[in-house]
C-alpha angles and dihedrals in degrees: 000000000000117000111265094223091058089055103038098048089066095050132135089038119184126198140153136191145146116289111246133187112273130194093301093240105108100076099021105046102019104031086227110108117215135193114221129213122219119256094260091061091050091045090053094058112115107279093235099043108126120244114241145086120319135175136214144109133314140181134185114226108318092332130124121299115248137183115265146176121213131197115212116188148038102319094231093201089063095035094229117193093202125061110242140189113214120182124201109197114205094229134086111242119200093223144006117282104204110159093025121117114260115205116199133184113188111203107165147020125235108178146324118273115261141174123261130210094221142020088242093057090048091051091046091052092049091050089051090050090052092051093048091047091052090056095045093048091058090065112107094239090057097038091061091061089061087069095048118134087240087080094047095092115157117240093234091055092055097040101043100030095234 
């Protein structure tokens, strides 16, 4: 188990970046769509932040802020060779948002990443993570981050890039 102080001193952690195409597994294989950050966002994570499953808040562009879970790491089940950061936003979007700006505030840690012996057990663990994150994000100390100025991005800034 990672040391709690290595995790908690980085939280809340705020980042944003353009949504890029991932491995194409989230929606298709898992039924759990994810938004993927480009490599430079992943590379800019604190060097000693533990890999694993975290929870927090996310918005797309200047849209509403929603609960989310994010996986940071190597996805052992899929044997990735590149570290990734995949965000599942707990909201149904009408369409894909590749190229949009994803804003993420990570406020808590759920568990280390681990390997699974089947796709079903991986999906079950992710669904459990989502349920636990929903509960944690209703706590007052986490709810307040939803209102952080980080998410108050003006529409013109997002649309026109200046």
